[in-house]
Structure formats: structure tokens, C-alpha cells
Amino acid sequence: MGETRRSFDPEFRAGAVRIVRETGKSIAQVAKDLGINAGTLANWMQMDRLAREQSATGELTESEREELARLRRQKAEWTKERAELEMERDVLKRSVVLWVREATGR
């Protein structure tokens, strides 16, 4: 049977990359200390390097693009909701005017 793949949360990945960058230890040594495959850590290092290069050139990272898309969707939802609330408010204003006219006999 095949091995099940372990998954690592983003905090663990970032921490492992930070250890390599800040301590100057080799990828192989840090991977051994953390009990992960050196190739996996090397991939994380490469992704971190690419992300740093992109941020230095002003390009958005993948997580920033996802956040931007989420915020745009949220803005569209709120804009639609605001328009609906404004329509409801206008209807209520008209209803109050009609009710006052009816109550005062005008």
C-alpha cells in the first residue's frame, strides 16, 4: 500500500523556512531536525524565494491575489445589499407619507 501524505500548515512551513534563513543551517540539517523530507523543505524554500522576489518587484503573491478576489466579491455583495436597502427605505418613506395623508384626511 502507498504511504499517506502528511500535510503541514502554513505556520509550520513558514517556521521551517525561517529557521533555515536565520540560522544558516543547511536545508538537510533543518529537515532532519524537524523530521521532514529535505526535498520538501527545499521546495518550501524555493516557493519562499519566489514569493520574496515577486513582492520585491511589486507583483502580488498568490495569497494576496486570493485575498483581493475575496474582497472584491464581498464588495459586490455589499453594494447589492446597499441598493436593496435603499429601495426598501424609499418604499417606507413613501408609505409614511401616504399614511400621514390618510391619517390627516388630506
Coordinates of C-alpha atoms in Angstrom, one line a residue:
M1 CA 0.0 0.0 0.0
G2 CA 1.1 3.6 -0.6
E3 CA 2.1 6.0 2.1
T4 CA -0.3 8.6 3.2
R5 CA 1.0 12.1 2.6
R6 CA 1.5 14.3 5.6
S7 CA 0.2 17.9 5.3
F8 CA 1.8 20.8 7.0
D9 CA 0.0 24.0 8.0
P10 CA 1.3 27.3 6.6
E11 CA 2.7 28.4 10.0
F12 CA 4.9 25.2 10.2
R13 CA 6.2 25.8 6.7
A14 CA 7.0 29.4 7.4
G15 CA 8.7 28.5 10.6
A16 CA 10.9 25.9 8.9
V17 CA 11.9 28.3 6.1
R18 CA 12.6 31.0 8.7
I19 CA 14.9 28.5 10.7
V20 CA 16.9 27.9 7.5
R21 CA 17.2 31.6 6.6
E22 CA 18.0 32.8 10.1
T23 CA 20.3 30.1 11.5
G24 CA 22.3 29.4 8.4
K25 CA 21.9 25.7 8.9
S26 CA 21.6 23.5 5.8
I27 CA 18.2 22.5 4.5
A28 CA 19.2 18.9 5.1
Q29 CA 20.0 19.5 8.8
V30 CA 16.8 21.5 9.5
A31 CA 14.7 19.0 7.7
K32 CA 16.3 16.2 9.7
D33 CA 15.7 18.2 13.0
L34 CA 12.1 18.7 12.1
G35 CA 11.5 15.1 10.8
I36 CA 10.6 16.1 7.3
N37 CA 12.0 15.3 3.9
A38 CA 14.8 17.6 2.7
G39 CA 13.2 17.8 -0.7
T40 CA 10.0 19.1 0.8
L41 CA 11.8 21.8 2.7
A42 CA 13.8 22.7 -0.4
N43 CA 10.5 23.2 -2.2
W44 CA 9.3 25.5 0.6
M45 CA 12.5 27.5 0.4
Q46 CA 12.1 27.9 -3.4
M47 CA 8.5 29.0 -3.0
D48 CA 9.5 31.5 -0.3
R49 CA 12.3 32.8 -2.5
L50 CA 9.9 33.3 -5.4
A51 CA 7.3 35.0 -3.2
R52 CA 10.0 37.4 -1.9
E53 CA 11.2 38.2 -5.5
Q54 CA 7.6 38.9 -6.5
S55 CA 6.9 41.1 -3.6
A56 CA 10.2 43.0 -4.3
T57 CA 9.0 43.7 -7.8
G58 CA 5.6 44.8 -6.7
E59 CA 3.7 41.7 -8.0
L60 CA 1.0 40.2 -5.9
T61 CA 1.6 36.8 -4.2
E62 CA -0.9 34.0 -4.6
S63 CA -2.4 34.7 -1.2
E64 CA -2.7 38.4 -1.9
R65 CA -4.5 37.6 -5.2
E66 CA -6.9 35.3 -3.4
E67 CA -7.5 38.0 -0.7
L68 CA -8.1 40.6 -3.4
A69 CA -10.6 38.4 -5.2
R70 CA -12.4 37.7 -1.8
L71 CA -12.6 41.4 -1.0
R72 CA -13.9 42.2 -4.5
R73 CA -16.7 39.6 -4.1
Q74 CA -17.5 40.9 -0.7
K75 CA -17.7 44.5 -2.0
A76 CA -20.0 43.4 -4.8
E77 CA -22.3 41.6 -2.2
W78 CA -22.4 44.7 0.0
T79 CA -23.1 47.0 -3.0
K80 CA -26.0 44.8 -4.0
E81 CA -27.3 44.7 -0.4
R82 CA -27.0 48.5 -0.1
A83 CA -29.0 49.1 -3.2
E84 CA -31.7 46.8 -1.9
L85 CA -31.8 48.6 1.5
E86 CA -32.0 51.9 -0.2
M87 CA -35.0 50.7 -2.2
E88 CA -36.7 49.5 1.0
R89 CA -36.0 52.8 2.7
D90 CA -37.6 54.7 -0.2
V91 CA -40.7 52.4 -0.1
L92 CA -41.0 53.0 3.6
K93 CA -40.7 56.8 3.2
R94 CA -43.5 56.8 0.6
S95 CA -45.6 54.6 2.9
V96 CA -45.2 57.0 5.8
V97 CA -46.2 59.9 3.6
L98 CA -49.3 58.1 2.4
W99 CA -50.1 57.0 6.0
V100 CA -49.8 60.6 7.2
R101 CA -52.0 61.9 4.4
E102 CA -54.6 59.3 5.2
A103 CA -54.5 60.0 8.9
T104 CA -54.8 63.7 8.5
G105 CA -57.6 63.4 5.9
R106 CA -55.8 65.3 3.1

